[in-house]
Amino acid sequence: MTLSQQDTQTAPVVRRRTGMILTTAITPMVWGTTYVVTTELLPPGPMFAGLMRALPAGLLAILLSRTLPRGSWWWRAFVLGTLNIGIFFPMLFITAERLPGGVAATLGATQPIIVALLAVVVLSERLSLARLGWGVVGVLGVGLVVLGPGAAMDGVGVAAGLVGAASMGLGVTLTKRWGRPDGVGPMAYAGWQLAAGGLVLLVPTLLIEGVPGGIDAPAVAGYAWLGLVGGLLAYTLWFRGVRALPVAPTALLGLLSPLVAAAIGALVLGETFALPQLLGFALALTALVAGQLAGRPRP
């Protein structure tokens, strides 16, 4: 086979992969809007916000798809929903309450490193030192963007941040291992996990927070954005991408979330960037792109 024939056969594969990466990247970019929506539109009650992000969207997805789990997928959907949503959301909120936002974002950015290590244990993949290294670079980049000189550490907050990152990292890795049942679309699959995670959150939310007062029209719009776009659409695209792409570089796309949050802070809230933050943006984006290329087989 000549080089031109190889290029002809490889080009469509590369285009499909690139398109899948770009589509999957929409998810962490949407997640990056969560902070500004929560702080500017919603009343106090982060656990209730997490519940509204998960349970209504999950039930809507199941209703639209008219597809319920079968057999072992009942417990698998519950496990995945608990890891990706039911545990991750409360840990995220505890981290946000006890740590400055920059520290919380940096802890969340450790997820690609955790996924790269879990892929060796759960998926029996060879450890990619290149992807592991780019994960470290990504954490450093995010840290430069979001960490301020007054960043403080709290033991409980740091532990919650790492538990949250590990929980979703394991959830993503198991999602890759178990795949998706034949004949089940990505929206139904996302709906199972959102509904399961929402049910896990339901009782603790009602016991600890209850329903917040002062839910006005902007708050309703905020909950709708978190549920329909940040929940249903985002998780549908995310699980579709996790199934089609290698899990470690897909996790690196999560670096876009704190970067988008920081960019929105500059555009909407009037925050400014200094030279170290711009350098952090460059490092994080370089790690994200390089991580997609590292370890790919060459024709």
Short mmCIF file of C-alpha atoms in Angstrom, two decimals:
data_model
loop_
_atom_site.label_atom_id
_atom_site.label_comp_id
_atom_site.label_asym_id
_atom_site.label_seq_id
_atom_site.Cartn_x
_atom_site.Cartn_y
_atom_site.Cartn_z
CA MET A 1 0.00 0.00 0.00
CA THR A 2 1.40 3.39 -1.00
CA LEU A 3 1.62 6.40 1.28
CA SER A 4 -1.11 8.18 -0.67
CA GLN A 5 -3.44 5.20 -0.18
CA GLN A 6 -2.67 5.16 3.54
CA ASP A 7 -3.43 8.87 3.79
CA THR A 8 -6.72 8.39 1.92
CA GLN A 9 -7.81 5.67 4.34
CA THR A 10 -6.56 7.48 7.46
CA ALA A 11 -8.05 10.91 6.72
CA PRO A 12 -11.73 9.97 7.36
CA VAL A 13 -10.77 8.27 10.64
CA VAL A 14 -8.87 11.36 11.76
CA ARG A 15 -11.79 13.63 10.83
CA ARG A 16 -14.27 11.47 12.74
CA ARG A 17 -12.01 11.35 15.77
CA THR A 18 -11.42 15.10 15.67
CA GLY A 19 -15.15 15.73 15.36
CA MET A 20 -15.84 13.45 18.31
CA ILE A 21 -13.20 15.23 20.42
CA LEU A 22 -14.65 18.65 19.59
CA THR A 23 -18.18 17.50 20.34
CA THR A 24 -17.15 15.93 23.63
CA ALA A 25 -15.26 19.12 24.56
CA ILE A 26 -18.61 20.96 24.61
CA THR A 27 -19.40 19.20 27.90
CA PRO A 28 -16.62 20.62 30.11
CA MET A 29 -17.11 24.00 28.46
CA VAL A 30 -20.78 23.93 29.49
CA TRP A 31 -19.77 22.78 32.98
CA GLY A 32 -17.53 25.84 33.14
CA THR A 33 -20.66 28.03 33.22
CA THR A 34 -21.89 26.41 36.45
CA TYR A 35 -20.08 28.83 38.78
CA VAL A 36 -21.44 32.04 37.24
CA VAL A 37 -24.96 30.59 36.93
CA THR A 38 -24.91 29.44 40.56
CA THR A 39 -23.54 32.68 42.00
CA GLU A 40 -25.50 35.12 39.82
CA LEU A 41 -28.89 33.43 39.39
CA LEU A 42 -29.56 30.85 42.09
CA PRO A 43 -30.51 31.24 45.76
CA PRO A 44 -28.26 29.61 48.38
CA GLY A 45 -28.54 25.84 48.35
CA PRO A 46 -25.78 24.06 46.41
CA MET A 47 -27.04 20.54 47.11
CA PHE A 48 -30.50 21.49 45.88
CA ALA A 49 -28.87 22.91 42.74
CA GLY A 50 -27.11 19.59 42.22
CA LEU A 51 -30.37 17.73 42.71
CA MET A 52 -32.13 19.95 40.18
CA ARG A 53 -29.26 19.44 37.76
CA ALA A 54 -29.54 15.66 37.93
CA LEU A 55 -32.94 14.21 38.80
CA PRO A 56 -35.35 16.15 36.49
CA ALA A 57 -32.94 15.82 33.56
CA GLY A 58 -32.55 12.10 34.17
CA LEU A 59 -36.28 11.48 34.38
CA LEU A 60 -36.85 13.56 31.23
CA ALA A 61 -34.23 11.57 29.32
CA ILE A 62 -35.83 8.28 30.37
CA LEU A 63 -39.26 9.58 29.40
CA LEU A 64 -38.08 10.75 25.97
CA SER A 65 -36.09 7.62 25.21
CA ARG A 66 -38.64 5.22 26.76
CA THR A 67 -35.74 2.99 27.72
CA LEU A 68 -35.11 1.45 31.13
CA PRO A 69 -32.12 -0.62 32.24
CA ARG A 70 -32.34 -4.38 31.98
CA GLY A 71 -30.66 -7.12 33.93
CA SER A 72 -27.26 -6.18 35.35
CA TRP A 73 -27.63 -2.66 34.01
CA TRP A 74 -29.90 -1.75 36.93
CA TRP A 75 -27.05 -2.02 39.42
CA ARG A 76 -24.45 -0.79 36.94
CA ALA A 77 -26.45 2.37 36.24
CA PHE A 78 -26.83 2.90 39.99
CA VAL A 79 -23.07 2.48 40.57
CA LEU A 80 -22.15 4.81 37.71
CA GLY A 81 -24.76 7.39 38.71
CA THR A 82 -23.51 7.31 42.30
CA LEU A 83 -19.87 7.77 41.28
CA ASN A 84 -20.35 10.34 38.51
CA ILE A 85 -23.10 12.37 40.19
CA GLY A 86 -24.32 11.17 43.60
CA ILE A 87 -20.89 11.35 45.28
CA PHE A 88 -19.24 13.84 42.97
CA PHE A 89 -21.77 16.65 43.46
CA PRO A 90 -21.72 16.71 47.30
CA MET A 91 -17.90 16.54 47.34
CA LEU A 92 -17.84 19.39 44.82
CA PHE A 93 -20.09 21.50 47.04
CA ILE A 94 -18.11 20.74 50.22
CA THR A 95 -14.92 21.72 48.42
CA ALA A 96 -16.49 24.93 47.16
CA GLU A 97 -17.74 25.84 50.64
CA ARG A 98 -14.47 25.15 52.50
CA LEU A 99 -11.86 26.23 49.94
CA PRO A 100 -11.30 29.19 47.65
CA GLY A 101 -12.61 28.55 44.15
CA GLY A 102 -9.12 28.39 42.68
CA VAL A 103 -8.01 25.64 45.05
CA ALA A 104 -11.18 23.67 44.34
CA ALA A 105 -10.66 23.99 40.57
CA THR A 106 -7.05 22.84 40.85
CA LEU A 107 -8.06 19.76 42.85
CA GLY A 108 -10.69 18.98 40.23
CA ALA A 109 -8.04 19.25 37.52
CA THR A 110 -6.25 16.24 39.03
CA GLN A 111 -8.93 13.97 37.56
CA PRO A 112 -7.00 13.23 34.31
CA ILE A 113 -4.05 11.98 36.39
CA ILE A 114 -6.37 9.75 38.42
CA VAL A 115 -8.01 8.40 35.25
CA ALA A 116 -4.63 7.67 33.65
CA LEU A 117 -3.69 5.55 36.69
CA LEU A 118 -7.11 3.87 36.98
CA ALA A 119 -6.99 2.90 33.30
CA VAL A 120 -4.01 0.67 34.12
CA VAL A 121 -5.89 -1.14 36.90
CA VAL A 122 -9.47 -1.17 35.58
CA LEU A 123 -8.90 -1.33 31.81
CA SER A 124 -5.53 -3.16 31.81
CA GLU A 125 -4.04 -0.42 29.65
CA ARG A 126 -0.32 0.28 29.60
CA LEU A 127 0.65 3.31 31.63
CA SER A 128 1.22 6.23 29.28
CA LEU A 129 3.90 8.38 30.87
CA ALA A 130 3.28 11.02 28.22
CA ARG A 131 -0.40 11.38 29.10
CA LEU A 132 0.42 11.26 32.81
CA GLY A 133 2.97 14.01 32.30
CA TRP A 134 0.55 16.16 30.33
CA GLY A 135 -1.97 15.67 33.12
CA VAL A 136 0.54 17.14 35.58
CA VAL A 137 1.21 20.04 33.20
CA GLY A 138 -2.53 20.63 32.95
CA VAL A 139 -2.87 20.82 36.75
CA LEU A 140 0.00 23.32 36.88
CA GLY A 141 -1.62 25.39 34.15
CA VAL A 142 -5.01 25.46 35.87
CA GLY A 143 -3.28 26.33 39.14
CA LEU A 144 -1.62 29.35 37.54
CA VAL A 145 -4.95 30.51 36.12
CA VAL A 146 -7.11 30.20 39.22
CA LEU A 147 -4.88 30.20 42.31
CA GLY A 148 -4.44 33.58 43.98
CA PRO A 149 -1.82 34.63 46.51
CA GLY A 150 -4.37 34.32 49.31
CA ALA A 151 -5.31 30.71 48.56
CA ALA A 152 -5.90 28.85 51.83
CA MET A 153 -5.97 25.13 52.55
CA ASP A 154 -8.53 23.24 54.62
CA GLY A 155 -8.04 19.56 55.33
CA VAL A 156 -11.68 18.57 54.95
CA GLY A 157 -12.04 20.66 51.79
CA VAL A 158 -8.89 19.20 50.21
CA ALA A 159 -10.02 15.65 51.08
CA ALA A 160 -13.47 16.31 49.60
CA GLY A 161 -11.93 17.71 46.41
CA LEU A 162 -9.71 14.67 45.94
CA VAL A 163 -12.55 12.24 46.76
CA GLY A 164 -14.77 14.01 44.22
CA ALA A 165 -12.10 13.84 41.52
CA ALA A 166 -11.43 10.18 42.30
CA SER A 167 -15.15 9.34 42.34
CA MET A 168 -15.84 10.78 38.91
CA GLY A 169 -12.52 9.43 37.62
CA LEU A 170 -13.54 5.90 38.65
CA GLY A 171 -17.00 6.49 37.22
CA VAL A 172 -15.57 7.55 33.86
CA THR A 173 -13.20 4.57 33.81
CA LEU A 174 -15.99 2.09 34.62
CA THR A 175 -18.16 3.76 31.98
CA LYS A 176 -15.41 2.92 29.49
CA ARG A 177 -15.05 -0.64 30.79
CA TRP A 178 -18.75 -1.52 30.79
CA GLY A 179 -19.60 0.31 27.59
CA ARG A 180 -23.23 0.86 26.69
CA PRO A 181 -25.87 -1.81 26.06
CA ASP A 182 -26.73 -2.57 22.43
CA GLY A 183 -29.71 -0.59 21.22
CA VAL A 184 -29.45 2.02 23.99
CA GLY A 185 -28.76 5.57 22.85
CA PRO A 186 -26.45 8.02 24.64
CA MET A 187 -29.35 10.12 25.93
CA ALA A 188 -31.02 7.13 27.62
CA TYR A 189 -27.67 6.04 29.03
CA ALA A 190 -27.04 9.51 30.45
CA GLY A 191 -30.60 9.58 31.78
CA TRP A 192 -30.06 6.37 33.78
CA GLN A 193 -27.03 7.85 35.51
CA LEU A 194 -28.56 11.27 36.10
CA ALA A 195 -31.70 9.73 37.59
CA ALA A 196 -29.69 7.34 39.79
CA GLY A 197 -27.41 10.13 40.98
CA GLY A 198 -30.40 12.38 41.61
CA LEU A 199 -32.11 9.70 43.71
CA VAL A 200 -28.92 9.32 45.76
CA LEU A 201 -28.95 13.09 46.36
CA LEU A 202 -32.68 13.39 47.08
CA VAL A 203 -32.89 12.41 50.76
CA PRO A 204 -29.64 14.13 51.92
CA THR A 205 -30.67 17.32 50.13
CA LEU A 206 -34.13 17.41 51.71
CA LEU A 207 -32.74 16.60 55.17
CA ILE A 208 -29.79 19.00 55.10
CA GLU A 209 -30.98 21.92 52.97
CA GLY A 210 -34.60 21.53 52.02
CA VAL A 211 -36.08 23.65 49.25
CA PRO A 212 -34.52 27.13 49.23
CA GLY A 213 -36.73 30.19 49.40
CA GLY A 214 -36.71 33.02 46.92
CA ILE A 215 -36.87 30.95 43.74
CA ASP A 216 -37.66 33.69 41.22
CA ALA A 217 -37.64 33.77 37.41
CA PRO A 218 -33.82 34.07 37.10
CA ALA A 219 -33.45 31.13 39.47
CA VAL A 220 -35.84 29.04 37.39
CA ALA A 221 -33.80 29.92 34.30
CA GLY A 222 -30.62 28.94 36.14
CA TYR A 223 -32.01 25.59 37.24
CA ALA A 224 -33.25 24.96 33.69
CA TRP A 225 -29.79 25.71 32.28
CA LEU A 226 -28.08 23.42 34.80
CA GLY A 227 -30.59 20.62 34.22
CA LEU A 228 -31.24 20.72 30.48
CA VAL A 229 -27.88 21.97 29.18
CA GLY A 230 -25.44 21.25 32.01
CA GLY A 231 -27.15 17.95 32.79
CA LEU A 232 -29.05 16.30 29.95
CA LEU A 233 -27.13 17.66 26.94
CA ALA A 234 -23.71 17.74 28.57
CA TYR A 235 -23.80 14.22 29.98
CA THR A 236 -25.25 12.80 26.77
CA LEU A 237 -22.29 14.20 24.81
CA TRP A 238 -19.84 13.22 27.55
CA PHE A 239 -20.80 9.55 27.77
CA ARG A 240 -20.95 9.35 23.98
CA GLY A 241 -17.39 10.63 23.84
CA VAL A 242 -16.15 8.36 26.65
CA ARG A 243 -17.44 5.36 24.73
CA ALA A 244 -15.79 6.34 21.44
CA LEU A 245 -12.49 7.87 22.60
CA PRO A 246 -9.58 6.69 24.76
CA VAL A 247 -10.47 7.43 28.37
CA ALA A 248 -7.28 9.18 29.55
CA PRO A 249 -7.15 11.92 26.88
CA THR A 250 -10.92 12.34 27.15
CA ALA A 251 -10.50 13.10 30.85
CA LEU A 252 -7.96 15.79 29.90
CA LEU A 253 -10.79 17.66 28.16
CA GLY A 254 -12.06 18.39 31.67
CA LEU A 255 -9.34 21.06 31.91
CA LEU A 256 -11.62 23.23 29.79
CA SER A 257 -14.09 23.60 32.66
CA PRO A 258 -11.99 25.80 35.00
CA LEU A 259 -10.55 27.66 32.01
CA VAL A 260 -14.02 28.54 30.72
CA ALA A 261 -15.09 29.52 34.23
CA ALA A 262 -12.10 31.86 34.50
CA ALA A 263 -12.78 33.34 31.05
CA ILE A 264 -16.43 33.98 31.95
CA GLY A 265 -15.26 35.65 35.14
CA ALA A 266 -13.18 38.03 33.06
CA LEU A 267 -15.91 38.73 30.49
CA VAL A 268 -18.97 38.86 32.74
CA LEU A 269 -17.70 39.69 36.20
CA GLY A 270 -14.92 42.09 35.19
CA GLU A 271 -12.07 40.00 36.57
CA THR A 272 -8.61 40.61 35.11
CA PHE A 273 -5.76 38.33 34.08
CA ALA A 274 -2.12 38.88 34.90
CA LEU A 275 0.83 37.40 33.01
CA PRO A 276 1.01 34.20 35.16
CA GLN A 277 -2.65 33.48 34.43
CA LEU A 278 -2.12 33.87 30.70
CA LEU A 279 0.85 31.51 30.97
CA GLY A 280 -1.38 29.06 32.84
CA PHE A 281 -3.96 29.20 30.05
CA ALA A 282 -1.24 28.40 27.52
CA LEU A 283 0.10 25.49 29.59
CA ALA A 284 -3.35 23.98 30.20
CA LEU A 285 -4.39 24.23 26.56
CA THR A 286 -1.06 22.77 25.44
CA ALA A 287 -1.52 19.84 27.83
CA LEU A 288 -5.07 19.31 26.58
CA VAL A 289 -4.06 19.21 22.90
CA ALA A 290 -0.87 17.22 23.45
CA GLY A 291 -2.74 14.70 25.56
CA GLN A 292 -5.04 13.95 22.63
CA LEU A 293 -2.02 13.19 20.45
CA ALA A 294 0.14 11.30 22.94
CA GLY A 295 0.13 7.54 22.53
CA ARG A 296 -1.83 7.51 19.26
CA PRO A 297 -0.76 4.81 16.83
CA ARG A 298 0.88 6.06 13.68
CA PRO A 299 -0.05 4.65 10.29
#
